[in-house]
Short mmCIF file of C-alpha atoms and ligand atoms in Angstrom, two decimals:
data_model
loop_
_atom_site.label_atom_id
_atom_site.label_comp_id
_atom_site.label_asym_id
_atom_site.label_seq_id
_atom_site.Cartn_x
_atom_site.Cartn_y
_atom_site.Cartn_z
CA MET G 1 46.78 -11.06 -14.88
CA SER G 2 45.28 -7.89 -15.69
CA SER G 3 45.43 -4.93 -13.62
CA PHE G 4 41.66 -5.09 -12.98
CA ALA G 5 42.04 -8.55 -11.74
CA CYS G 6 45.16 -8.00 -9.76
CA TRP G 7 43.18 -5.08 -8.11
CA SER G 8 40.23 -7.14 -7.31
CA LEU G 9 42.37 -9.93 -5.84
CA SER G 10 44.07 -7.52 -3.52
CA LEU G 11 40.80 -5.94 -2.41
CA LEU G 12 39.39 -9.67 -1.67
CA ILE G 13 42.62 -10.12 0.37
CA LEU G 14 42.11 -6.77 1.93
CA PHE G 15 38.51 -7.60 2.80
CA TYR G 16 39.16 -10.98 4.22
CA SER G 17 42.36 -10.34 6.25
CA PRO G 18 42.04 -12.07 9.33
CA GLY G 19 41.97 -9.75 12.28
CA SER G 20 40.77 -6.67 10.50
CA GLY G 21 37.51 -6.45 12.33
CA GLU G 22 35.59 -7.53 9.40
CA LYS G 23 32.72 -9.68 9.54
CA ALA G 24 33.78 -13.48 9.21
CA PHE G 25 30.39 -13.96 7.50
CA GLU G 26 27.26 -12.48 6.32
CA VAL G 27 23.83 -12.88 7.13
CA TYR G 28 20.77 -12.07 4.73
CA ILE G 29 17.33 -11.64 4.91
CA TRP G 30 14.82 -11.87 1.69
CA SER G 31 10.96 -11.61 1.82
CA GLU G 32 8.60 -12.11 -1.02
CA LYS G 33 6.76 -9.04 -0.13
CA GLN G 34 7.61 -5.81 1.13
CA ILE G 35 3.94 -4.89 2.06
CA VAL G 36 1.34 -7.23 2.96
CA GLU G 37 -2.25 -7.22 3.77
CA ALA G 38 -3.14 -8.36 7.76
CA THR G 39 -4.79 -11.63 6.19
CA GLU G 40 -2.07 -12.61 3.94
CA SER G 41 0.73 -15.18 4.57
CA TRP G 42 4.11 -14.85 2.45
CA LYS G 43 7.77 -16.42 2.01
CA ILE G 44 10.89 -15.13 3.97
CA ASN G 45 14.06 -16.74 3.18
CA CYS G 46 17.01 -16.62 5.88
CA SER G 47 20.62 -17.00 4.36
CA THR G 48 24.27 -17.13 5.31
CA SER G 49 27.68 -17.13 3.95
CA CYS G 50 28.88 -19.43 6.53
CA ALA G 51 29.59 -22.87 5.22
CA ALA G 52 28.46 -24.75 8.23
CA PRO G 53 26.41 -22.66 10.68
CA ASP G 54 26.05 -24.19 14.21
CA VAL G 55 22.07 -22.89 14.54
CA GLY G 56 20.20 -20.27 12.65
CA GLY G 57 16.27 -18.94 12.44
CA LEU G 58 13.95 -16.22 11.85
CA GLU G 59 12.78 -14.19 14.98
CA THR G 60 8.96 -12.95 14.54
CA PRO G 61 6.15 -12.32 16.82
CA THR G 62 3.73 -13.73 14.45
CA ASN G 63 2.92 -17.12 13.22
CA LYS G 64 5.55 -18.64 11.08
CA ILE G 65 6.05 -22.39 9.79
CA ILE G 66 9.37 -23.80 8.01
CA LEU G 67 8.83 -24.72 4.30
CA ASP G 68 12.18 -25.78 3.39
CA GLU G 69 15.78 -25.83 4.38
CA HIS G 70 19.78 -26.53 2.95
CA PRO G 71 21.00 -29.53 4.39
CA GLN G 72 23.76 -27.90 6.08
CA GLY G 73 21.47 -25.28 7.28
CA LYS G 74 22.85 -22.59 4.99
CA TRP G 75 19.41 -21.10 4.71
CA LYS G 76 15.61 -21.76 5.70
CA GLN G 77 12.63 -20.90 4.02
CA PHE G 78 9.90 -19.54 6.13
CA LEU G 79 5.90 -19.00 5.71
CA VAL G 80 4.81 -16.20 7.78
CA SER G 81 1.37 -14.93 8.39
CA ASN G 82 -0.97 -13.30 10.84
CA VAL G 83 0.61 -9.77 11.11
CA SER G 84 -1.81 -7.10 12.15
CA LYS G 85 0.87 -4.36 12.24
CA ASP G 86 4.04 -3.19 10.85
CA THR G 87 6.80 -5.53 11.99
CA VAL G 88 10.60 -6.20 11.98
CA PHE G 89 11.68 -9.63 11.08
CA LEU G 90 14.94 -10.57 11.86
CA CYS G 91 17.22 -13.60 10.31
CA HIS G 92 20.12 -14.83 12.60
CA PHE G 93 22.80 -17.29 12.10
CA THR G 94 25.74 -18.54 14.53
CA CYS G 95 28.99 -19.55 12.83
CA SER G 96 31.94 -20.75 14.93
CA GLY G 97 30.39 -19.57 18.16
CA LYS G 98 29.97 -15.81 16.67
CA GLN G 99 26.24 -14.42 15.87
CA GLN G 100 25.29 -12.31 13.11
CA SER G 101 21.69 -10.88 12.31
CA ASP G 102 19.72 -8.98 9.19
CA SER G 103 16.56 -7.69 9.59
CA LEU G 104 13.58 -6.20 7.39
CA ASN G 105 10.61 -3.91 8.28
CA ILE G 106 7.52 -5.35 6.71
CA ARG G 107 4.55 -2.93 6.40
CA VAL G 108 0.90 -3.98 6.59
CA TYR G 109 -1.73 -2.11 4.40
CA GLN G 110 -5.24 -1.59 4.42
CA PRO G 111 -7.14 -1.53 1.10
CA PRO G 112 -9.82 1.29 0.41
CA ALA G 113 -12.63 -1.27 0.92
CA GLN G 114 -15.57 1.16 0.83
CA VAL G 115 -16.04 4.48 -1.21
CA THR G 116 -19.10 6.69 -0.33
CA LEU G 117 -20.08 9.47 -2.54
CA LYS G 118 -22.54 12.27 -1.36
CA LEU G 119 -24.10 15.13 -3.11
CA GLN G 120 -25.05 17.94 -0.76
CA PRO G 121 -27.96 18.93 -1.33
CA PRO G 122 -29.00 15.98 -3.63
CA ARG G 123 -31.42 18.43 -5.88
CA VAL G 124 -30.49 21.92 -6.84
CA LEU G 125 -31.99 24.86 -9.29
CA VAL G 126 -30.09 26.10 -12.01
CA GLY G 127 -27.54 28.31 -10.76
CA GLU G 128 -27.23 27.00 -7.23
CA ASP G 129 -24.07 25.70 -5.74
CA PHE G 130 -23.54 21.98 -4.51
CA THR G 131 -20.84 20.28 -2.77
CA ILE G 132 -19.39 16.69 -3.74
CA GLU G 133 -18.12 14.70 -0.85
CA CYS G 134 -16.43 11.29 -1.06
CA THR G 135 -15.31 9.26 2.04
CA VAL G 136 -13.37 6.47 2.19
CA SER G 137 -13.26 3.61 4.71
CA PRO G 138 -9.78 3.66 6.91
CA VAL G 139 -6.73 3.01 4.66
CA LYS G 140 -3.19 2.41 5.22
CA PRO G 141 -0.56 4.01 4.19
CA LEU G 142 -2.67 7.17 3.91
CA GLU G 143 0.09 9.12 1.97
CA ARG G 144 -0.09 6.49 -0.93
CA LEU G 145 -3.87 7.16 -1.48
CA THR G 146 -5.65 9.66 -4.09
CA LEU G 147 -9.30 10.20 -4.14
CA SER G 148 -10.30 11.16 -7.45
CA LEU G 149 -13.85 12.95 -8.13
CA LEU G 150 -15.23 12.34 -11.25
CA ARG G 151 -18.26 13.80 -13.44
CA GLY G 152 -18.79 11.22 -16.11
CA ARG G 153 -14.92 10.46 -17.42
CA GLU G 154 -14.00 13.75 -16.43
CA THR G 155 -11.47 14.23 -13.63
CA LEU G 156 -12.94 17.32 -11.28
CA LYS G 157 -10.08 16.76 -8.32
CA ASN G 158 -7.30 14.79 -7.35
CA GLN G 159 -6.84 14.86 -3.49
CA THR G 160 -3.55 13.09 -2.00
CA PHE G 161 -3.00 13.05 1.69
CA GLY G 162 -0.08 13.88 3.84
CA GLY G 163 1.51 12.37 6.94
CA ALA G 164 2.54 8.59 7.65
CA GLU G 165 -0.03 7.71 10.37
CA THR G 166 0.80 3.96 11.94
CA VAL G 167 -2.95 3.01 11.91
CA PRO G 168 -5.52 3.30 9.05
CA GLN G 169 -7.23 6.54 8.53
CA GLU G 170 -10.61 7.40 7.26
CA ALA G 171 -10.10 10.20 4.34
CA THR G 172 -12.40 12.75 2.90
CA ALA G 173 -12.47 14.81 -0.30
CA THR G 174 -14.96 17.67 -1.23
CA PHE G 175 -15.28 19.69 -4.36
CA ASN G 176 -17.73 22.86 -4.72
CA SER G 177 -19.58 23.32 -8.00
CA THR G 178 -22.44 25.16 -9.52
CA ALA G 179 -25.17 23.73 -11.44
CA LEU G 180 -25.10 25.48 -14.70
CA LYS G 181 -27.46 23.78 -17.00
CA LYS G 182 -30.26 21.20 -16.75
CA ASP G 183 -28.50 18.22 -17.67
CA GLY G 184 -28.39 15.44 -15.14
CA LEU G 185 -24.90 15.33 -13.64
CA ASN G 186 -23.25 11.70 -13.26
CA PHE G 187 -20.95 11.85 -10.36
CA SER G 188 -18.69 9.01 -8.85
CA CYS G 189 -15.46 8.60 -6.93
CA GLN G 190 -12.38 6.51 -7.26
CA ALA G 191 -10.00 5.75 -4.33
CA GLU G 192 -6.56 4.44 -5.40
CA LEU G 193 -3.94 3.20 -3.36
CA ASP G 194 -0.33 3.00 -5.00
CA LEU G 195 1.85 0.25 -3.13
CA ARG G 196 4.30 0.21 -6.08
CA PRO G 197 7.08 2.26 -3.95
CA HIS G 198 6.67 -0.82 -1.58
CA GLY G 199 6.98 -3.49 -4.09
CA GLY G 200 3.29 -3.89 -4.23
CA TYR G 201 0.30 -3.16 -6.74
CA ILE G 202 -2.26 -0.37 -7.50
CA ILE G 203 -5.51 -1.19 -5.72
CA ARG G 204 -8.57 0.82 -6.78
CA SER G 205 -12.09 0.75 -5.45
CA ILE G 206 -14.82 3.13 -6.94
CA SER G 207 -18.22 4.36 -5.52
CA GLU G 208 -21.59 3.89 -6.82
CA TYR G 209 -22.53 6.67 -9.24
CA GLN G 210 -24.85 9.32 -8.27
CA ILE G 211 -26.85 11.67 -10.48
CA LEU G 212 -27.16 15.14 -9.46
CA GLU G 213 -31.17 16.19 -10.17
CA VAL G 214 -31.06 19.79 -11.51
CA TYR G 215 -34.60 21.64 -11.83
CA ASP G 216 -35.04 24.95 -13.63
CA LEU G 217 -37.29 27.69 -12.05
CA LEU G 218 -40.18 27.07 -14.32
CA LEU G 219 -40.47 23.47 -13.91
CA ARG G 220 -39.70 23.53 -10.26
CA SER G 221 -42.73 26.20 -9.83
CA LEU G 222 -44.72 23.87 -12.20
CA GLN G 223 -44.17 20.69 -10.19
CA LEU G 224 -45.05 22.41 -6.86
CA SER G 225 -48.28 23.88 -7.99
CA LEU G 226 -49.19 20.36 -9.32
CA LEU G 227 -48.97 18.97 -5.63
C1 NAG B 301 17.10 -19.17 0.08
O1 NAG B 301 18.19 -17.92 -0.37
C2 NAG B 301 19.40 -19.04 -0.65
C3 NAG B 301 20.38 -17.69 -0.75
O2 NAG B 301 20.00 -16.83 -1.74
C4 NAG B 301 19.29 -19.80 -1.99
O3 NAG B 301 20.41 -20.27 -2.15
C5 NAG B 301 18.05 -20.60 -1.62
O4 NAG B 301 17.73 -21.39 -2.68
C6 NAG B 301 16.88 -19.91 -1.02
N1 NAG B 301 15.56 -21.02 -0.87
C7 NAG B 301 14.42 -21.13 -1.41
C8 NAG B 301 13.86 -22.12 -1.05
O5 NAG B 301 14.38 -20.33 -2.42
C1 NAG B 302 -3.14 -13.53 15.45
O1 NAG B 302 -2.35 -12.56 16.15
C2 NAG B 302 -2.97 -12.03 17.23
C3 NAG B 302 -2.46 -10.90 17.94
O2 NAG B 302 -1.74 -10.13 17.12
C4 NAG B 302 -3.61 -13.21 18.18
O3 NAG B 302 -4.19 -12.69 19.29
C5 NAG B 302 -3.98 -14.46 17.36
O4 NAG B 302 -4.40 -15.54 18.29
C6 NAG B 302 -3.17 -14.67 16.30
N1 NAG B 302 -4.08 -15.81 15.41
C7 NAG B 302 -3.34 -17.18 15.02
C8 NAG B 302 -4.42 -17.90 14.25
O5 NAG B 302 -2.23 -17.39 15.46
C1 NAG B 303 -6.02 13.56 -11.89
O1 NAG B 303 -5.43 12.29 -12.32
C2 NAG B 303 -5.59 11.71 -13.13
C3 NAG B 303 -4.63 10.51 -13.23
O2 NAG B 303 -3.59 10.40 -12.68
C4 NAG B 303 -5.02 12.64 -14.50
O3 NAG B 303 -5.13 12.00 -15.70
C5 NAG B 303 -5.91 14.09 -14.45
O4 NAG B 303 -5.53 15.10 -15.22
C6 NAG B 303 -5.78 14.44 -13.03
N1 NAG B 303 -6.73 15.42 -12.92
C7 NAG B 303 -6.63 16.69 -12.41
C8 NAG B 303 -7.86 17.74 -12.34
O5 NAG B 303 -5.70 16.94 -11.48
C1 NAG B 304 -17.39 24.03 -0.14
O1 NAG B 304 -18.32 25.12 0.21
C2 NAG B 304 -18.88 25.03 1.84
C3 NAG B 304 -19.67 25.66 2.14
O2 NAG B 304 -20.49 26.41 1.02
C4 NAG B 304 -17.43 25.44 2.48
O3 NAG B 304 -17.70 25.33 4.06
C5 NAG B 304 -16.20 24.53 2.25
O4 NAG B 304 -15.11 24.91 2.97
C6 NAG B 304 -16.07 24.38 0.69
N1 NAG B 304 -15.12 23.50 0.25
C7 NAG B 304 -14.22 23.86 -0.53
C8 NAG B 304 -13.35 22.50 -0.89
O5 NAG B 304 -14.03 24.86 -1.04
C1 NAG B 305 -23.29 7.18 -14.80
O1 NAG B 305 -21.82 6.76 -15.14
C2 NAG B 305 -21.72 5.58 -15.12
C3 NAG B 305 -20.05 5.17 -15.04
O2 NAG B 305 -19.32 6.13 -16.04
C4 NAG B 305 -22.23 4.82 -15.98
O3 NAG B 305 -22.12 3.22 -15.80
C5 NAG B 305 -23.70 5.13 -15.87
O4 NAG B 305 -24.33 4.13 -16.97
C6 NAG B 305 -24.18 6.51 -15.94
N1 NAG B 305 -25.33 6.56 -15.54
C7 NAG B 305 -26.58 7.57 -16.44
C8 NAG B 305 -27.47 7.52 -15.84
O5 NAG B 305 -25.84 8.03 -16.91
#
């Protein structure tokens, strides 16, 4: 026997030695997703190392149905739905009269459903200042949101948001600029919710584009005199 195998074996004996106060069996919770949308349903699997558990299950304030189960009750797979806020799920098993549990916090996200762009004022003279304002409908988690103000394909500003709010929040980004030339300027705004750190995807939503009307003084006075 190699010294490594010998060392592993003695560790195993140490770990499982009776009366050492170690857990006699383990309970695990596995979730298909760590972050979900309020309308979603997904799978959770509760399992145990106990060979013949007396009883086991999933504790949740939301709807659940059992999909599948091990013949000796070593695991149970559930379909969970209708979560409206961040929720702790708890798996529990009883083995030889002792109970163990494992829990997991599942977060609920709110995607950027609507992105609105406003140019203030909507028409300017050459040399005048204007403000680009972008607002997104309530989003969660806000700290994963980036609002990008775009002129054509160029990014003028990327705005991120701090704080870990528990309820969805509306968000706004603004950018001040000066109309330098008479060119029509094409603006839009993109909202990006990056859920990758929570085991999700990137969700993007873009506003309708808006053209800033830029007049020069001569043309403007000509137009006015024609009215
Ligand atoms: C549930 O988890 C256990 C332990 O990881 C696994 O053996 C079992 O196949 C899983 N059940 C399903 C339906 O995926
Ligand atoms: C979903 O949960 C809400 C409370 O969070 C409850 O009022 C509603 O009845 C539930 N819907 C279903 C279909 O169970
Ligand atoms: C904004 O973010 C995009 C993509 O992450 C990047 O390509 C761009 O350089 C950034 N622009 C500014 C002005 O920060
Ligand atoms: C843009 O300009 C307005 C008024 O001209 C000012 O109140 C606001 O703070 C400015 N915003 C930024 C982001 O500089
Ligand atoms: C403005 O930009 C958008 C997106 O890049 C493009 O689809 C649209 O055709 C542009 N409109 C004009 C009038 O240039």
